Structure formats: C-alpha cells, structure tokens
C-alpha cells in the first residue's frame, strides 16, 4: 500500500507538467477568448487611425472575436507604443506600428519609454502608404521640377511644414534636400492638421503628408500635389507622378505594421498573422485599402522583421545626414 502511494507521489510532478503542457496548448489553440485591443498611437482621424480601424474590422471577422481600437496619442507615438511594450504578452494587446514608433523615434528622441528592437515581436505587415509633396495653389509650382528650380533660384525662400521633427513628412524634405542640394526651410508643427491649415491659408508654400489624408484636398483643387514619394504612382491617384521620375532613387513611404509585446506565444502570433493575410487577400479588402491610397502587403513575421531591419539602416543614414539631434 505504501509502495503504491509512493509511486503516485513520484508521478505527480510528471502529471502536473503534462497537464500544464496540455492547458497551455489548449489555451493557444483556443485563442482568442477575450477582446483583442489594437493600440493606435495617434489621434483619431489620421491615416494610422483609419488603417487601424479597417484592420480591426477585418480581424474581427477572421478571428470571430471582438477587436477594438484604442487611440493613445502623444510624444510622436511613444506613449501608445510604450503601453503595448509593457502589456502582458498574451496576444490581447497589439500595436499598429509606423516608421515613427518602430524606428525614427529611437533616433530623434533621447527617451521613448521602450526599446523598439527588443520590446516587440513582429506580427504582420499590413500596408504601405506613399507620402505626397504638396504645394499651396498660390505658390505657383506644378511639379517637383518647379520646386527644385524655385529653391535653386531663391535659396531659403520656401517654407515646408511638417507634422513635426522626425516625421515622415519632415524626412521626405530632408531626403529631397540630400538628393538635389536644394535648401528649403523646415517648419515643424504639432501635427499634420496644423501644417495643412497653414498650407491652405498660404502661410507656407510646401508640406509633406500621407497621401490618404491629403487626397480630398488634392481632388478638390485646394492643394497641389507635386509628387508621391513611392517609386510608382498610387493606384488611387495614378495622375500624380512619383518624385523618383525627377529625382532618381527617391523613395520614402509610410508603412503600417502589427506588433505584439515581446514573448507573445508563437502560436498566437501565427494565428494573428494568418488572420491578417487572409483578410488582406480578399478582393474587397484590397479595394478598400487601395481606395485609401494604401497598398496591402502581408507576408510572414520573418519577412516583416527583415523589412524593419532594412528600414532601420535607411533611416539611420537619413537622420544622421540631416543632422537631426535627439531631443
């Protein structure tokens, strides 16, 4: 009798390990069992918010679970990104990452509140969006060639507004300056809407913004599109020529990626990645994204990691050559 009892005691640790493995596998298999939260690290109404809500809608259908968007704006995206970095790595809190949160902020801020390269696990590459170089209709410029000519004839006479130092709208200018040798004054604003208002009012002559948020102003004739920053024209605005048609090798697009806290179970990341890719492959999804000037991408977490590494190198060179000092 004592021998049987002893054998049972010896088996308890093994049974506990087996049970733990069973329930862990079962939990991963059954995920999600609660609402999934996508943190958009910017205010409502912008491109990041728009794509975040489209992704939430698509994932809601694919996962069969509630997926909500929560806007956590501030510090160029750092506040929302830091919150996700500190979240429990269970797949229920995700970040809609951008070039700012994942790369640029680490180069232009002394402190971000997170480590972009260590605190996140890549999940899926959702979409790419070109920026567009805009001019006030009263500025008398119709193309990138006009901009370059004006800047060379009257150096520092042109003012370019951006959503802030280190934004893609700012770095689009810095890349143009580095590739053409022109000198244009940079005017940083606290957000894209303020820059757009001054551009509409003629207080500044130029700005850089995401194409989706600028498209209505372009189509109405309130702003002039000089060129898109992608290598090829955007499907939603094929008549806007790429800057690269005038300035060889010019390219600086915004991208939007789904990131999870580091150490999120691989099975959960695989489920999320599969759901995103299934959603992106639907014709209606592609049509809706392209209608917003966004190009659907997709792919594996490994491919996303490679993309981030490549972009890291590109932005490090661009920021260093622009002389931008961390603030």
Short mmCIF file of C-alpha atoms in Angstrom, two decimals:
data_model
loop_
_atom_site.label_atom_id
_atom_site.label_comp_id
_atom_site.label_asym_id
_atom_site.label_seq_id
_atom_site.Cartn_x
_atom_site.Cartn_y
_atom_site.Cartn_z
CA UNK A 1 0.00 0.00 0.00
CA UNK A 2 2.82 2.37 0.96
CA UNK A 3 4.64 1.49 -2.25
CA UNK A 4 1.62 2.41 -4.37
CA UNK A 5 1.24 5.73 -2.55
CA UNK A 6 4.93 6.49 -3.08
CA UNK A 7 4.68 5.75 -6.78
CA UNK A 8 1.71 8.05 -7.09
CA UNK A 9 3.64 10.85 -5.37
CA UNK A 10 6.52 10.33 -7.78
CA UNK A 11 4.13 10.63 -10.70
CA UNK A 12 2.54 13.91 -9.52
CA UNK A 13 5.25 16.25 -10.90
CA UNK A 14 5.09 14.45 -14.26
CA UNK A 15 1.30 14.69 -14.30
CA UNK A 16 1.46 18.38 -13.43
CA UNK A 17 3.89 19.02 -16.27
CA UNK A 18 1.71 17.12 -18.69
CA UNK A 19 -1.37 18.98 -17.54
CA UNK A 20 0.43 22.30 -17.83
CA UNK A 21 1.52 21.48 -21.37
CA UNK A 22 -2.00 20.37 -22.23
CA UNK A 23 -3.66 23.52 -20.93
CA UNK A 24 -1.01 25.78 -22.45
CA UNK A 25 -1.50 24.17 -25.84
CA UNK A 26 -5.25 24.31 -25.39
CA UNK A 27 -5.16 28.00 -24.48
CA UNK A 28 -3.06 28.84 -27.53
CA UNK A 29 -5.35 26.74 -29.71
CA UNK A 30 -8.47 28.41 -28.30
CA UNK A 31 -7.10 31.94 -28.57
CA UNK A 32 -8.73 34.44 -28.61
CA UNK A 33 -11.07 34.05 -25.66
CA UNK A 34 -11.37 37.78 -24.91
CA UNK A 35 -11.47 41.04 -26.90
CA UNK A 36 -8.27 41.92 -28.76
CA UNK A 37 -7.12 45.53 -28.42
CA UNK A 38 -5.19 47.35 -31.16
CA UNK A 39 -3.48 50.44 -29.80
CA UNK A 40 -3.24 53.23 -32.39
CA UNK A 41 -0.55 55.58 -31.04
CA UNK A 42 -2.02 58.68 -32.68
CA UNK A 43 -5.22 60.72 -32.54
CA UNK A 44 -8.40 59.66 -34.36
CA UNK A 45 -8.85 60.75 -37.96
CA UNK A 46 -5.35 60.25 -39.38
CA UNK A 47 -4.03 57.54 -41.66
CA UNK A 48 -2.84 55.33 -38.79
CA UNK A 49 -6.25 55.50 -37.14
CA UNK A 50 -8.05 54.80 -40.42
CA UNK A 51 -5.96 51.72 -41.19
CA UNK A 52 -6.17 50.53 -37.60
CA UNK A 53 -9.97 50.55 -37.75
CA UNK A 54 -10.01 48.76 -41.09
CA UNK A 55 -7.66 46.11 -39.66
CA UNK A 56 -9.81 45.74 -36.54
CA UNK A 57 -12.90 45.23 -38.67
CA UNK A 58 -11.16 42.62 -40.80
CA UNK A 59 -9.65 40.74 -37.85
CA UNK A 60 -12.99 40.77 -36.06
CA UNK A 61 -14.44 38.72 -38.90
CA UNK A 62 -11.44 36.42 -39.28
CA UNK A 63 -10.90 35.69 -35.58
CA UNK A 64 -14.56 35.53 -34.61
CA UNK A 65 -13.79 37.76 -31.64
CA UNK A 66 -14.24 41.39 -30.68
CA UNK A 67 -11.33 43.56 -31.84
CA UNK A 68 -11.29 47.14 -30.59
CA UNK A 69 -9.17 50.16 -31.43
CA UNK A 70 -7.86 52.38 -28.66
CA UNK A 71 -6.18 55.68 -29.50
CA UNK A 72 -3.23 56.50 -27.22
CA UNK A 73 -1.70 59.63 -28.71
CA UNK A 74 1.27 61.65 -27.52
CA UNK A 75 5.03 62.13 -27.88
CA UNK A 76 5.06 61.21 -31.55
CA UNK A 77 3.54 57.79 -30.86
CA UNK A 78 5.81 56.95 -27.92
CA UNK A 79 3.03 56.87 -25.30
CA UNK A 80 0.94 54.26 -27.10
CA UNK A 81 3.95 52.19 -28.13
CA UNK A 82 5.33 52.16 -24.58
CA UNK A 83 1.98 50.95 -23.25
CA UNK A 84 1.99 47.99 -25.61
CA UNK A 85 5.63 47.22 -24.81
CA UNK A 86 4.67 46.90 -21.13
CA UNK A 87 1.49 44.89 -21.78
CA UNK A 88 1.09 41.23 -20.93
CA UNK A 89 2.40 39.15 -23.88
CA UNK A 90 -0.77 37.16 -24.44
CA UNK A 91 -1.90 38.47 -27.83
CA UNK A 92 -4.71 40.61 -26.45
CA UNK A 93 -2.84 43.93 -26.73
CA UNK A 94 -1.27 44.86 -30.06
CA UNK A 95 0.31 47.94 -31.61
CA UNK A 96 -0.29 49.41 -35.03
CA UNK A 97 3.32 50.41 -35.59
CA UNK A 98 4.67 53.00 -38.01
CA UNK A 99 8.15 54.12 -39.13
CA UNK A 100 7.96 56.60 -36.25
CA UNK A 101 7.22 54.20 -33.42
CA UNK A 102 9.40 51.37 -34.68
CA UNK A 103 12.47 53.24 -35.95
CA UNK A 104 12.53 57.04 -36.26
CA UNK A 105 11.60 57.89 -32.67
CA UNK A 106 14.59 55.93 -31.39
CA UNK A 107 16.78 58.24 -33.49
CA UNK A 108 15.16 61.61 -32.68
CA UNK A 109 14.10 61.15 -29.03
CA UNK A 110 16.53 60.70 -26.16
CA UNK A 111 13.91 58.63 -24.34
CA UNK A 112 10.98 56.78 -25.84
CA UNK A 113 9.90 54.64 -22.88
CA UNK A 114 10.56 51.41 -24.79
CA UNK A 115 13.16 49.59 -26.84
CA UNK A 116 11.75 49.32 -30.36
CA UNK A 117 14.07 46.49 -31.36
CA UNK A 118 13.72 44.36 -28.22
CA UNK A 119 10.26 45.01 -26.77
CA UNK A 120 8.13 43.93 -29.75
CA UNK A 121 7.52 40.80 -31.79
CA UNK A 122 6.65 41.31 -35.49
CA UNK A 123 3.20 40.00 -36.40
CA UNK A 124 2.20 41.20 -39.86
CA UNK A 125 2.91 43.89 -42.46
CA UNK A 126 -0.49 45.43 -43.20
CA UNK A 127 0.03 48.18 -45.75
CA UNK A 128 2.30 50.76 -47.32
CA UNK A 129 1.21 54.33 -47.95
CA UNK A 130 3.06 56.91 -50.06
CA UNK A 131 3.60 60.40 -48.78
CA UNK A 132 2.84 63.28 -51.08
CA UNK A 133 4.66 66.56 -51.53
CA UNK A 134 2.07 69.32 -51.51
CA UNK A 135 2.10 72.95 -52.60
CA UNK A 136 -0.28 75.80 -51.94
CA UNK A 137 -2.08 76.68 -55.20
CA UNK A 138 -0.83 80.26 -54.84
CA UNK A 139 2.80 79.14 -54.70
CA UNK A 140 2.99 78.80 -58.48
CA UNK A 141 4.51 75.31 -58.55
CA UNK A 142 3.06 72.41 -60.51
CA UNK A 143 5.81 69.79 -60.28
CA UNK A 144 8.89 68.64 -58.42
CA UNK A 145 10.97 70.21 -61.19
CA UNK A 146 9.30 73.57 -60.44
CA UNK A 147 10.08 73.17 -56.73
CA UNK A 148 13.76 72.42 -57.37
CA UNK A 149 14.06 75.31 -59.84
CA UNK A 150 12.46 77.79 -57.42
CA UNK A 151 14.60 76.60 -54.50
CA UNK A 152 17.81 76.98 -56.53
CA UNK A 153 16.85 80.42 -57.83
CA UNK A 154 15.94 81.76 -54.40
CA UNK A 155 17.54 79.65 -51.66
CA UNK A 156 15.67 79.57 -48.30
CA UNK A 157 12.71 81.45 -49.80
CA UNK A 158 10.41 78.42 -49.48
CA UNK A 159 8.87 77.15 -46.23
CA UNK A 160 7.93 73.49 -45.80
CA UNK A 161 5.59 72.48 -42.98
CA UNK A 162 5.53 69.02 -41.44
CA UNK A 163 3.74 67.26 -38.56
CA UNK A 164 6.96 67.54 -36.54
CA UNK A 165 10.70 66.91 -36.43
CA UNK A 166 11.43 63.34 -37.49
CA UNK A 167 8.01 62.74 -39.04
CA UNK A 168 7.94 61.15 -42.48
CA UNK A 169 6.63 64.48 -43.76
CA UNK A 170 9.83 66.10 -42.47
CA UNK A 171 12.17 63.34 -43.63
CA UNK A 172 10.63 63.48 -47.12
CA UNK A 173 12.03 67.03 -47.29
CA UNK A 174 15.42 66.03 -45.88
CA UNK A 175 15.75 63.24 -48.44
CA UNK A 176 14.87 65.67 -51.24
CA UNK A 177 17.45 68.16 -49.96
CA UNK A 178 20.13 65.49 -49.75
CA UNK A 179 19.48 64.22 -53.26
CA UNK A 180 19.15 67.60 -55.01
CA UNK A 181 21.24 70.02 -52.94
CA UNK A 182 18.38 72.49 -52.51
CA UNK A 183 17.77 74.47 -49.33
CA UNK A 184 14.17 74.74 -48.07
CA UNK A 185 13.16 75.99 -44.61
CA UNK A 186 11.57 73.34 -42.42
CA UNK A 187 8.68 74.49 -40.20
CA UNK A 188 7.71 71.79 -37.68
CA UNK A 189 4.12 71.82 -36.44
CA UNK A 190 2.39 69.88 -33.68
CA UNK A 191 0.54 67.55 -36.02
CA UNK A 192 -0.40 67.32 -39.69
CA UNK A 193 -3.65 69.28 -39.40
CA UNK A 194 -1.88 72.48 -38.28
CA UNK A 195 0.58 72.27 -41.16
CA UNK A 196 -2.27 71.64 -43.61
CA UNK A 197 -4.24 74.63 -42.33
CA UNK A 198 -1.29 76.97 -42.87
CA UNK A 199 -0.66 75.46 -46.30
CA UNK A 200 -4.30 76.02 -47.24
CA UNK A 201 -4.03 79.59 -45.98
CA UNK A 202 -0.82 80.29 -47.91
CA UNK A 203 1.30 80.95 -44.80
CA UNK A 204 3.69 78.23 -46.04
CA UNK A 205 4.29 77.09 -49.60
CA UNK A 206 5.01 73.36 -49.16
CA UNK A 207 4.37 70.36 -46.93
CA UNK A 208 4.67 66.59 -46.81
CA UNK A 209 1.82 64.38 -45.67
CA UNK A 210 0.38 60.89 -46.05
CA UNK A 211 -1.50 60.64 -49.35
CA UNK A 212 -4.76 59.28 -47.82
CA UNK A 213 -5.28 62.30 -45.56
CA UNK A 214 -4.33 64.76 -48.33
CA UNK A 215 -6.34 63.15 -51.13
CA UNK A 216 -9.57 65.09 -50.59
CA UNK A 217 -7.72 68.44 -50.67
CA UNK A 218 -5.94 67.38 -53.87
CA UNK A 219 -9.11 66.24 -55.63
CA UNK A 220 -10.95 69.42 -54.66
CA UNK A 221 -8.12 71.58 -56.02
CA UNK A 222 -7.43 73.20 -52.66
CA UNK A 223 -3.87 71.83 -52.68
CA UNK A 224 -1.48 70.94 -55.50
CA UNK A 225 0.21 67.53 -55.47
CA UNK A 226 3.76 67.83 -56.80
CA UNK A 227 4.72 64.17 -56.45
CA UNK A 228 4.25 60.98 -54.47
CA UNK A 229 7.18 59.51 -52.56
CA UNK A 230 6.69 55.92 -53.73
CA UNK A 231 8.64 54.61 -56.73
CA UNK A 232 5.45 54.12 -58.73
CA UNK A 233 2.16 56.09 -58.87
CA UNK A 234 -0.51 55.25 -56.29
CA UNK A 235 -3.47 53.25 -57.59
CA UNK A 236 -5.89 55.78 -56.08
CA UNK A 237 -4.12 58.75 -57.70
CA UNK A 238 -2.37 57.50 -60.86
CA UNK A 239 -2.07 61.01 -62.29
CA UNK A 240 0.34 62.14 -59.56
CA UNK A 241 3.87 61.44 -60.75
CA UNK A 242 6.45 59.88 -58.41
CA UNK A 243 9.21 62.18 -57.18
CA UNK A 244 11.58 59.47 -58.47
CA UNK A 245 10.61 60.41 -62.04
CA UNK A 246 12.53 63.65 -61.49
CA UNK A 247 14.89 62.68 -58.64
CA UNK A 248 16.35 59.18 -59.28
CA UNK A 249 16.16 56.65 -56.43
CA UNK A 250 13.93 58.87 -54.33
CA UNK A 251 11.62 56.79 -52.11
CA UNK A 252 10.25 57.30 -48.62
CA UNK A 253 6.92 55.69 -47.85
CA UNK A 254 4.97 55.27 -44.65
CA UNK A 255 4.10 51.73 -43.58
CA UNK A 256 1.80 50.22 -41.01
CA UNK A 257 2.59 47.01 -39.18
CA UNK A 258 1.03 44.92 -36.44
CA UNK A 259 3.34 44.33 -33.49
CA UNK A 260 2.89 42.35 -30.27
CA UNK A 261 4.76 42.56 -26.97
CA UNK A 262 7.95 40.51 -26.97
CA UNK A 263 7.49 36.90 -25.73
CA UNK A 264 3.96 36.64 -27.09
CA UNK A 265 3.44 32.90 -27.80
CA UNK A 266 4.46 31.93 -31.32
CA UNK A 267 1.18 30.07 -31.80
CA UNK A 268 -0.76 33.27 -31.10
CA UNK A 269 1.43 35.28 -33.48
CA UNK A 270 0.93 32.60 -36.13
CA UNK A 271 -2.86 32.81 -35.67
CA UNK A 272 -2.79 36.59 -35.93
CA UNK A 273 -0.54 36.53 -38.98
CA UNK A 274 -2.76 34.01 -40.75
CA UNK A 275 -5.85 36.11 -39.99
CA UNK A 276 -4.23 39.31 -41.30
CA UNK A 277 -3.07 37.62 -44.51
CA UNK A 278 -6.47 36.03 -45.11
CA UNK A 279 -8.12 39.42 -44.66
CA UNK A 280 -5.60 41.19 -46.93
CA UNK A 281 -6.10 38.65 -49.73
CA UNK A 282 -9.81 39.37 -50.02
CA UNK A 283 -10.66 41.46 -53.13
CA UNK A 284 -12.93 43.75 -51.10
CA UNK A 285 -10.12 44.43 -48.62
CA UNK A 286 -7.69 45.28 -51.40
CA UNK A 287 -10.26 47.55 -53.00
CA UNK A 288 -10.93 49.40 -49.73
CA UNK A 289 -7.24 49.83 -48.93
CA UNK A 290 -6.36 50.98 -52.43
CA UNK A 291 -9.26 53.44 -52.21
CA UNK A 292 -7.40 54.97 -49.28
CA UNK A 293 -4.12 55.09 -51.24
CA UNK A 294 -2.80 52.16 -49.19
CA UNK A 295 -1.05 49.20 -50.78
CA UNK A 296 -1.76 45.87 -48.99
CA UNK A 297 1.40 43.89 -48.24
CA UNK A 298 1.06 40.86 -45.95
CA UNK A 299 3.71 38.16 -45.59
CA UNK A 300 5.30 36.31 -42.69
CA UNK A 301 6.58 37.70 -39.35
CA UNK A 302 10.10 36.86 -40.55
CA UNK A 303 9.63 38.94 -43.70
CA UNK A 304 8.38 41.82 -41.59
CA UNK A 305 11.44 41.54 -39.33
CA UNK A 306 13.70 41.75 -42.41
CA UNK A 307 11.82 44.82 -43.65
CA UNK A 308 12.23 46.56 -40.29
CA UNK A 309 15.97 45.83 -40.27
CA UNK A 310 16.36 47.29 -43.76
CA UNK A 311 14.36 50.39 -42.86
CA UNK A 312 16.41 50.84 -39.68
CA UNK A 313 19.59 51.17 -41.74
CA UNK A 314 17.96 53.58 -44.21
CA UNK A 315 16.61 55.92 -41.56
CA UNK A 316 19.82 55.90 -39.53
CA UNK A 317 21.69 57.24 -42.57
CA UNK A 318 18.97 59.76 -43.44
CA UNK A 319 18.67 61.18 -39.90
CA UNK A 320 22.45 61.33 -39.45
CA UNK A 321 22.98 63.14 -42.75
CA UNK A 322 20.17 65.58 -41.89
CA UNK A 323 21.96 66.47 -38.65
CA UNK A 324 18.86 65.85 -36.53
CA UNK A 325 19.79 65.75 -32.85
CA UNK A 326 17.77 63.70 -30.34
CA UNK A 327 15.51 65.86 -28.20
#
